Coordinates of N, CA and C in Angstrom, one line a residue:
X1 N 100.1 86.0 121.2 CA 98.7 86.0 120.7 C 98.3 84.5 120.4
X2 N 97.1 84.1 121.2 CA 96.9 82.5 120.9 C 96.0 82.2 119.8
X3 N 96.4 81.6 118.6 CA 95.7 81.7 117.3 C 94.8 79.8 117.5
X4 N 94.8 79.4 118.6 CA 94.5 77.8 118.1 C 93.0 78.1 117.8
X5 N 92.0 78.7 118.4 CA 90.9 79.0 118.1 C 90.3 79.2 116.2
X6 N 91.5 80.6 116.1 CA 90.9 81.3 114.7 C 91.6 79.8 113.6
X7 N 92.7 79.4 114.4 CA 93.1 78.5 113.1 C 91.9 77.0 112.9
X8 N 91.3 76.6 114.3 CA 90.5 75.8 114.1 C 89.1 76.2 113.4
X9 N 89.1 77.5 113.3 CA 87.7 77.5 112.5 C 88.1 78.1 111.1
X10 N 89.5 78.5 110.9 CA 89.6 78.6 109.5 C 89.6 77.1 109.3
X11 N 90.6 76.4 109.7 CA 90.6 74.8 108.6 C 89.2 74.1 108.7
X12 N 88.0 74.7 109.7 CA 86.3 74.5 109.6 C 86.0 74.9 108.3
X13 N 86.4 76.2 108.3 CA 85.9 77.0 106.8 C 86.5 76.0 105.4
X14 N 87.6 75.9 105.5 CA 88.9 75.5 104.6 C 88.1 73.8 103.9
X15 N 87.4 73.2 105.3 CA 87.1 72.0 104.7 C 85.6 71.8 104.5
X16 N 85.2 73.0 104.9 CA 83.7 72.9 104.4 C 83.0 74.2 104.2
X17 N 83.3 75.1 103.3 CA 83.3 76.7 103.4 C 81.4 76.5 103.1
X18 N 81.2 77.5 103.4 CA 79.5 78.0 103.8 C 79.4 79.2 104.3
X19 N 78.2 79.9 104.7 CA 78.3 81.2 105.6 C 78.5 80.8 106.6
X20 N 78.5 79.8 107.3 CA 78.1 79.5 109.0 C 79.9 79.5 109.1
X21 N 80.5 79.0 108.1 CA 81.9 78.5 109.0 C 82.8 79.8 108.4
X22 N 82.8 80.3 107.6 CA 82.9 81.9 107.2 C 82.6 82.6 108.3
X23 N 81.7 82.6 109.0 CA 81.5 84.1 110.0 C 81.7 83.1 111.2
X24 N 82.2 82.0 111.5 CA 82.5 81.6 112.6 C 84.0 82.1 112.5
X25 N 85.0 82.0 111.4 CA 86.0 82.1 111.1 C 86.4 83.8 111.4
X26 N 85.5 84.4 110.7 CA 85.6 85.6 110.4 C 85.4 86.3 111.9
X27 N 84.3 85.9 113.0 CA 83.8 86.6 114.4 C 85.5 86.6 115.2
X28 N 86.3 85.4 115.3 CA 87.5 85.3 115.8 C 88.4 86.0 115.1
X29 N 88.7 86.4 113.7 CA 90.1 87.2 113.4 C 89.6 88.4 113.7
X30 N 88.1 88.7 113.7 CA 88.0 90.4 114.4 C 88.0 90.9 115.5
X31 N 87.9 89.2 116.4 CA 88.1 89.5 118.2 C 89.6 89.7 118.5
X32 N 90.2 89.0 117.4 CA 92.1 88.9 117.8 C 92.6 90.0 117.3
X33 N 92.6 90.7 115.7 CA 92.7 91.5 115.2 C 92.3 92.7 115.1
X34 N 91.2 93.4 115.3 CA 90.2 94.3 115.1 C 90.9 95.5 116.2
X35 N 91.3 95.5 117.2 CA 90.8 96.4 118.3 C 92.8 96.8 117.8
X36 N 93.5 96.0 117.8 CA 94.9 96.2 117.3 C 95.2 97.1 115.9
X37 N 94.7 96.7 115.2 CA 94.5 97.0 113.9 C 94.1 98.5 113.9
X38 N 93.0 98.7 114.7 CA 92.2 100.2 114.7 C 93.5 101.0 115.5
X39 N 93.9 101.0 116.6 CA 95.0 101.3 117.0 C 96.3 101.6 116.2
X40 N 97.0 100.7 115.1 CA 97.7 101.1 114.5 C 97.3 102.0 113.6
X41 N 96.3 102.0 113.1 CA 95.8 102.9 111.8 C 95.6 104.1 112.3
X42 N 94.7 104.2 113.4 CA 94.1 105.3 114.0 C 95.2 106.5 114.3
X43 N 96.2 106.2 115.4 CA 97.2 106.8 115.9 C 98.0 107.4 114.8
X44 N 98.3 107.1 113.9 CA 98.9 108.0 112.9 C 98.1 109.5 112.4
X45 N 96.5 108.8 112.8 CA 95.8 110.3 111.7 C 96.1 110.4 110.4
X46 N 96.1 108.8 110.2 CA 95.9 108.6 108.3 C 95.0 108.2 108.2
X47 N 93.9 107.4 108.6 CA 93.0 106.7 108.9 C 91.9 106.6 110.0
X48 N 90.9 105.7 109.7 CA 89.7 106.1 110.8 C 89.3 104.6 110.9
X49 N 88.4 104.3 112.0 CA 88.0 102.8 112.3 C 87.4 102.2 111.2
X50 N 86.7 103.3 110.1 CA 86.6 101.8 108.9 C 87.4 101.5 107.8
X51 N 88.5 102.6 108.2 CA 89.3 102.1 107.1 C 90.2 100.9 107.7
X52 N 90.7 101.0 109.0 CA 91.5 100.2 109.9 C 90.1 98.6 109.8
X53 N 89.0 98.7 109.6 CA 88.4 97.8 109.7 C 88.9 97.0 107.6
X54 N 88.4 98.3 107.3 CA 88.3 97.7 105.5 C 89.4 97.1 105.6
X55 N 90.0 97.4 105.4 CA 91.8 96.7 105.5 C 91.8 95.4 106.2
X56 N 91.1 95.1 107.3 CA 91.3 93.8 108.4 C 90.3 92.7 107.2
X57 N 89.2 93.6 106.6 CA 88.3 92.6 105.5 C 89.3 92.0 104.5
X58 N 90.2 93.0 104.1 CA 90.5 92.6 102.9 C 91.5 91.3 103.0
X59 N 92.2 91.3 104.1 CA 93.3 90.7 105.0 C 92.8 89.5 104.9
X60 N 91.4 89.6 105.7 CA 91.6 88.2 105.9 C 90.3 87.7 104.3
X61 N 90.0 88.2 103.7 CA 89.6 87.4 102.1 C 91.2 86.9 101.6
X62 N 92.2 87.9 101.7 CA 93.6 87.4 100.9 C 94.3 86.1 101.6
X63 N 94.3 86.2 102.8 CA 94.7 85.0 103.6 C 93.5 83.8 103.5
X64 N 92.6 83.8 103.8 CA 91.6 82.4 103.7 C 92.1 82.3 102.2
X65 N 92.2 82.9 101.3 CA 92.6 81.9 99.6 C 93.2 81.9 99.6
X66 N 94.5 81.7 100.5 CA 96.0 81.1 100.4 C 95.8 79.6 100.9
X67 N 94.7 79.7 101.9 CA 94.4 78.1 102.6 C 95.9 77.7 103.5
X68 N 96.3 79.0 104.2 CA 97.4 78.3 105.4 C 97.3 77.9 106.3
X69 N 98.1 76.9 106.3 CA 98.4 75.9 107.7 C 97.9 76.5 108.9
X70 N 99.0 78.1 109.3 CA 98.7 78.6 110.6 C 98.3 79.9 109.7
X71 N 97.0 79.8 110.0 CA 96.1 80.6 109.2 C 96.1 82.0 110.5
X72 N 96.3 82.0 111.6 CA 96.4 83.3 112.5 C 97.8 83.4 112.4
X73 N 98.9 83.5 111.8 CA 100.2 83.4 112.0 C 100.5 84.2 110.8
X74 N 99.8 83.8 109.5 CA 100.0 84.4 108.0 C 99.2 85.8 107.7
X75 N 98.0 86.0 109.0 CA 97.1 86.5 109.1 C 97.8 88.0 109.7
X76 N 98.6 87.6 111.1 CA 99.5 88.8 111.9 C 100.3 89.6 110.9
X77 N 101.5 88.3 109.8 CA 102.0 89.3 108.8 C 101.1 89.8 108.0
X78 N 100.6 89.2 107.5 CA 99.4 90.4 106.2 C 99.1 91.4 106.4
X79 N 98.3 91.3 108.0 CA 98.0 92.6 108.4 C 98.8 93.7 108.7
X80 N 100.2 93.9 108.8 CA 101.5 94.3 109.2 C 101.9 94.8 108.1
X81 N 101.9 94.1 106.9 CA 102.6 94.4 105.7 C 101.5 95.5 104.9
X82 N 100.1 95.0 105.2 CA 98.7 96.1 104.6 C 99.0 97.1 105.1
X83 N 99.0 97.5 106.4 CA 99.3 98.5 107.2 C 100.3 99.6 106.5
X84 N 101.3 98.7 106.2 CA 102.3 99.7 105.9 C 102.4 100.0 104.2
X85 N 101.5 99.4 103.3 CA 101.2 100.0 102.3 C 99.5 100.5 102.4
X86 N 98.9 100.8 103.5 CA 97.9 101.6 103.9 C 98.5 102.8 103.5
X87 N 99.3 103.4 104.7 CA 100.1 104.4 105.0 C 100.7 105.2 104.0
X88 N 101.7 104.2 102.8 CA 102.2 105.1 101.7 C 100.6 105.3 100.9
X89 N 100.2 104.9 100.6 CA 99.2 104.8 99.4 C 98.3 106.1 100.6
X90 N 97.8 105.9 100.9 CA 97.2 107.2 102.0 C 97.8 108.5 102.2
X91 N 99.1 108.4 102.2 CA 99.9 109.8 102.1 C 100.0 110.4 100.8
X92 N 100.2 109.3 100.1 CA 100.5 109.4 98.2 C 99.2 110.0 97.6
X93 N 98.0 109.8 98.4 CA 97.1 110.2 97.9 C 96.6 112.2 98.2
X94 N 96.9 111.5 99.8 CA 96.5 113.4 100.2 C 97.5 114.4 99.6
X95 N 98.8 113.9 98.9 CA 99.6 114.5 98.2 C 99.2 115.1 97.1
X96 N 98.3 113.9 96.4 CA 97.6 114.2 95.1 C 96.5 115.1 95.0
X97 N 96.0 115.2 96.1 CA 95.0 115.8 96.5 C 95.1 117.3 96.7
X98 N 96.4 117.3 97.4 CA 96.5 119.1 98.0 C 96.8 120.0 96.3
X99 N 97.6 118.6 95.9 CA 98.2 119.5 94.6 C 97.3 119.8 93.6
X100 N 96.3 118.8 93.3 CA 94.7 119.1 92.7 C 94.0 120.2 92.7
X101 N 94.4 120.9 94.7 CA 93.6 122.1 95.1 C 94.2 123.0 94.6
X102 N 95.4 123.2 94.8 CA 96.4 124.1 94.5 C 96.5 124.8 92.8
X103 N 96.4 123.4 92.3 CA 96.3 123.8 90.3 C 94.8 124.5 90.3
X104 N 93.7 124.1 90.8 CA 92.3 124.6 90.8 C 92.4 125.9 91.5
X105 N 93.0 126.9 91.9 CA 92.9 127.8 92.5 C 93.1 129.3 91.3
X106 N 92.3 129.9 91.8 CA 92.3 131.4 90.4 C 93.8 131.8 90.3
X107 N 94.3 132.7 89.5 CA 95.5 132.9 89.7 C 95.2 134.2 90.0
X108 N 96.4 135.1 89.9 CA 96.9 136.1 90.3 C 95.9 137.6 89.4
X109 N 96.3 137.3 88.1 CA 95.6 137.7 87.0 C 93.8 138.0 87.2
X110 N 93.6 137.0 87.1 CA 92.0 137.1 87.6 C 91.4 137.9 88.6
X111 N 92.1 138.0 90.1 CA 92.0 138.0 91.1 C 92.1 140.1 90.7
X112 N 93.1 140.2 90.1 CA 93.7 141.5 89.7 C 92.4 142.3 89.3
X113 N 91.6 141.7 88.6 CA 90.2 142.1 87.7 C 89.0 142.2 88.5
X114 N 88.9 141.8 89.8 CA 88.0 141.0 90.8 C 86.7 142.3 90.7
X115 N 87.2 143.3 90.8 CA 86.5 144.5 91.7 C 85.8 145.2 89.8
X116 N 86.8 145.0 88.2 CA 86.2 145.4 87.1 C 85.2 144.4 86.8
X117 N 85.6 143.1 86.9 CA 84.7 142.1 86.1 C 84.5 141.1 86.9
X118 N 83.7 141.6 88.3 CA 82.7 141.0 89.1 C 82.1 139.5 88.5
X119 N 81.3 139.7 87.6 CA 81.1 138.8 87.0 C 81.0 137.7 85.9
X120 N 82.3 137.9 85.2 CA 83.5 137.2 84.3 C 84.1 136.7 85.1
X121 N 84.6 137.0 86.5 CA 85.5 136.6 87.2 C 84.9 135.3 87.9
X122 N 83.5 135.7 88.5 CA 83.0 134.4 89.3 C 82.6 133.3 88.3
X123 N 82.3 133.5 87.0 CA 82.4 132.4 85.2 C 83.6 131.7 85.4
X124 N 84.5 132.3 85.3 CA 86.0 131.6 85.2 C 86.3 131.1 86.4
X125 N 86.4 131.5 87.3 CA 86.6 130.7 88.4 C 85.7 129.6 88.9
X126 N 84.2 129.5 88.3 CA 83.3 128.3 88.8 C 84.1 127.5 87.8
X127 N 84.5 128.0 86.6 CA 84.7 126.8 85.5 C 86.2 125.9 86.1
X128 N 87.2 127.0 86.6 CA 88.6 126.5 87.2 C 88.0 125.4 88.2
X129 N 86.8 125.8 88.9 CA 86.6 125.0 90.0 C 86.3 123.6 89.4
X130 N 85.0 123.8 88.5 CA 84.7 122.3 88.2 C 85.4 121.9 87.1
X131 N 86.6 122.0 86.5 CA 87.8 121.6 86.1 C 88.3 121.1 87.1
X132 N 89.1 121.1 88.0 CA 89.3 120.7 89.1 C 88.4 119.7 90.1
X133 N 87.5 120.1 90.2 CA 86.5 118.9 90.4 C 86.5 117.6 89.4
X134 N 86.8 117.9 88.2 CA 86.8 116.6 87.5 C 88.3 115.9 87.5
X135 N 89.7 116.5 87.5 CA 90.7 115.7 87.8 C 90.4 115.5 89.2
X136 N 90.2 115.6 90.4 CA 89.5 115.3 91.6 C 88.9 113.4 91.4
X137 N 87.5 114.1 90.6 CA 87.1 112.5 90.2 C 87.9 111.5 89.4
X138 N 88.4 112.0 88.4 CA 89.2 111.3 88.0 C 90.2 110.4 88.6
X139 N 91.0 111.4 89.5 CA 92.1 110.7 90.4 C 91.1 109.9 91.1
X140 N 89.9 109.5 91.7 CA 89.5 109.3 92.7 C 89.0 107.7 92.2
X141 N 88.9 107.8 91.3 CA 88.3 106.2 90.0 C 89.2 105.7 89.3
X142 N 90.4 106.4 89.7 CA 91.4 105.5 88.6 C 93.0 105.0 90.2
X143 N 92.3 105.8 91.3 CA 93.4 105.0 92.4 C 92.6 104.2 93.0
X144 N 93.7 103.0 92.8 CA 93.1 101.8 93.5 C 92.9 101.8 94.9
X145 N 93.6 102.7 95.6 CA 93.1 103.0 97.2 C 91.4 103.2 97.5
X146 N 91.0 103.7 96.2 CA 89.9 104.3 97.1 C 88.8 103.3 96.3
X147 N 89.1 102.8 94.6 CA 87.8 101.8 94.5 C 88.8 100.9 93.6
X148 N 88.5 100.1 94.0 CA 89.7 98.6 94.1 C 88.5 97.6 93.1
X149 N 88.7 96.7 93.1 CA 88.2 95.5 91.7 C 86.5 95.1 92.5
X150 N 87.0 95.0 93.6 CA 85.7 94.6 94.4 C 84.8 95.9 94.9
X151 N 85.1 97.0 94.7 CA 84.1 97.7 95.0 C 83.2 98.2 93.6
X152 N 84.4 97.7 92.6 CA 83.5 98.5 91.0 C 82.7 97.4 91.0
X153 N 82.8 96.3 91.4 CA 81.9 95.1 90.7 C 80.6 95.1 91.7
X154 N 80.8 95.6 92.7 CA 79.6 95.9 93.9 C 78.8 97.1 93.3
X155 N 79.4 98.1 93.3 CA 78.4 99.2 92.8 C 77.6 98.9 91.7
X156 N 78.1 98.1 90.8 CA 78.0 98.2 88.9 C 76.9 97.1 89.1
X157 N 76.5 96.4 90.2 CA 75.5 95.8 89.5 C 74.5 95.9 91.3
X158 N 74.9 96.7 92.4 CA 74.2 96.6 93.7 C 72.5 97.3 93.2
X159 N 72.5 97.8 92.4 CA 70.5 98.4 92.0 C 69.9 96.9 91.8
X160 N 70.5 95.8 91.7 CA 69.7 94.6 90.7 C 69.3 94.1 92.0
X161 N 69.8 94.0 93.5 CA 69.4 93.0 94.4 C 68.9 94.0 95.6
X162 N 67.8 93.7 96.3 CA 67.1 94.0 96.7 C 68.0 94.4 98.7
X163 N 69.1 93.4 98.4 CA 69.6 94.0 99.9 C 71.3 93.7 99.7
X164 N 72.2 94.3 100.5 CA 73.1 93.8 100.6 C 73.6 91.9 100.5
X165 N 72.8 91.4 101.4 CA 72.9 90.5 101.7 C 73.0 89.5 100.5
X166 N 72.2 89.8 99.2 CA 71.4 89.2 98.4 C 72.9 89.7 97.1
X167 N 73.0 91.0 97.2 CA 74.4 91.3 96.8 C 75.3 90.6 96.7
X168 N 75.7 90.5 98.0 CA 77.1 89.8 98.8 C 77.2 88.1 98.1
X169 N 75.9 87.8 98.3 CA 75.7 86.0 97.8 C 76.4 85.7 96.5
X170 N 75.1 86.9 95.5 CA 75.3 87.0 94.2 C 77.2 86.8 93.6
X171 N 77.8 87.4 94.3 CA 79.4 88.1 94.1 C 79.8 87.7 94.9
X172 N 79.7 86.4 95.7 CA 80.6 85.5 96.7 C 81.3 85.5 97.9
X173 N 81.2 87.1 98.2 CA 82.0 87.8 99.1 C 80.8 87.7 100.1
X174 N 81.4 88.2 101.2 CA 80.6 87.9 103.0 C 80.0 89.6 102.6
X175 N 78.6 89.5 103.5 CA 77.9 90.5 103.5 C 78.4 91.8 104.6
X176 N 79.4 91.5 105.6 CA 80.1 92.1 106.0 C 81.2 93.4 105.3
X177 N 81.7 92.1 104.3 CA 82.9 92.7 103.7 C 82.2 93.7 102.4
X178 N 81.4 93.7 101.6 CA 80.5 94.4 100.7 C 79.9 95.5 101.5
X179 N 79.1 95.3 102.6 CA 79.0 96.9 103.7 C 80.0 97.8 103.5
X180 N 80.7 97.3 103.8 CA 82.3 98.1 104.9 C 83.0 98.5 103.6
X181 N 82.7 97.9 102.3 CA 82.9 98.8 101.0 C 81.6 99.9 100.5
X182 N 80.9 99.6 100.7 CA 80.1 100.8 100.4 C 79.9 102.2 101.4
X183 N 80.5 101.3 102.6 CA 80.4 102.6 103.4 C 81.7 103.7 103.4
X184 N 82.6 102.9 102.9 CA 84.2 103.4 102.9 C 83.9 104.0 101.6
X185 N 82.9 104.0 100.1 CA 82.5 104.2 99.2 C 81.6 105.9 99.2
X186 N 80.8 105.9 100.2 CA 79.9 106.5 100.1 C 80.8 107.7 101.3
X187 N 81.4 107.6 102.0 CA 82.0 108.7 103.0 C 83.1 109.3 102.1
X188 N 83.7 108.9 101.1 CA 84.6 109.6 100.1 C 84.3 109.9 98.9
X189 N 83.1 109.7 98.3 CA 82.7 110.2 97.2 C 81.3 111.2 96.9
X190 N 81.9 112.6 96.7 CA 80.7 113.4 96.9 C 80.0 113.2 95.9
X191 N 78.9 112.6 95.9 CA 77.6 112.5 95.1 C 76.8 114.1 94.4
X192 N 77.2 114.9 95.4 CA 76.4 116.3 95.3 C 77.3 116.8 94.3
X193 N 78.6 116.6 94.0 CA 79.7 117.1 93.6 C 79.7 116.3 92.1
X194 N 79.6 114.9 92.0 CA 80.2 114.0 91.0 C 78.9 113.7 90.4
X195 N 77.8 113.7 90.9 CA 76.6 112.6 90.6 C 76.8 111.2 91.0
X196 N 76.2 110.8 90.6 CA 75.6 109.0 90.2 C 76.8 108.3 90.3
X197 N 77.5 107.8 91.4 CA 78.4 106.8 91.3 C 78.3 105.9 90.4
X198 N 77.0 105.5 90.1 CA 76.9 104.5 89.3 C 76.7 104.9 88.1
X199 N 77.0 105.7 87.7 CA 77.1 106.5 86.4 C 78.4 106.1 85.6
X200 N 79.4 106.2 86.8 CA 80.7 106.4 86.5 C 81.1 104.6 86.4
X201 N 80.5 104.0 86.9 CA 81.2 102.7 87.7 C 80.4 101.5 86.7
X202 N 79.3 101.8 86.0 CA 78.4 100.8 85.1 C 79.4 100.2 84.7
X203 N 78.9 99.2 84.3 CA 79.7 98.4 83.2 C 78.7 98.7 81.8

């Protein structure tokens, strides 16, 4: 893989950071990385093209603030080493998940009553449900997989600016990388279910 390109426009960025030498920087690690990247994530069926993308965002924000030499070289391991704590942390989670459904399910007892107390039964079981629904949310805002330091600080204040863009400026991060969290944000958190993300996420 020939890095002289992405490394000449990171040490662009490195010696004069701006938007122009950021998304010059940034257009190259996603032409070298991106299509790779989606490929490892994808093929397992842990993951989908924006998480294999979110991950390539994060990669390369943690590599450009190291400021390396061979900035495509530090870039191949990072992304190699993300990948394979994608994968635990993604499994660790669907784990947490099945077991959530499993405690939320009526028991045995209730089920017994189904046909006397029609409707006591469907009371106690909405309540088992949205009990369960709430360690659901719970788990869901306190693992870092799913809302991480930079997505609470996006949400908690994204009503004040009128576009992403204006967002992204405010909070220093590329308007790219702020997308590709809201959208990884908004496809895993049922609003119809939880309410107001930003209910939860205010500061």
């Amino acid at each position: 893989m020939d890095f002289e390109q992405l490394n000449i426009k990171a040490k662009a960025h490195l010696a004069s950071p701006n938007d122009f030498t950021f998304s010059e920087m940034y257009r190259e690690a996603t032409k070298l990385f991106q299509r790779m990247n989606r490929v490892r994530i994808t093929c397992n069926r842990v993951g989908d093209d924006n998480d294999a993308d979110e991950l390539l965002d994060k990669v390369i924000m943690k590599v450009i603030a190291k400021s390396p030499d061979n900035f495509g070289a530090e870039m191949l391991r990072s992304i190699r080493n993300a990948q394979l704590d994608f994968f635990k942390t993604e499994r660790r989670r669907r784990t947490r998940y099945e077991l959530t459904i499993d405690a939320g399910s009526p028991n045995s007892e209730v089920a017994d009553g189904d046909d006397k107390y029609p409707i006591e039964t469907e009371i106690i079981n909405k309540q088992r449900k949205k009990e369960a629904d709430q360690r659901q949310l719970i788990d869901f805002l306190s693992d870092p997989a799913q809302v991480d330091e930079d997505t609470t600080r996006i949400v908690s204040i994204f009503s004040e600016f009128p576009s992403i863009r204006a967002l992204a400026k405010a909070l220093g991060l590329h308007y790219e990388y702020v997308n590709r969290k809201l959208r990884k944000l908004s496809r895993r958190y049922d609003a119809n279910r939880f309410g107001d993300l930003n209910d939860y996420l205010a500061s």
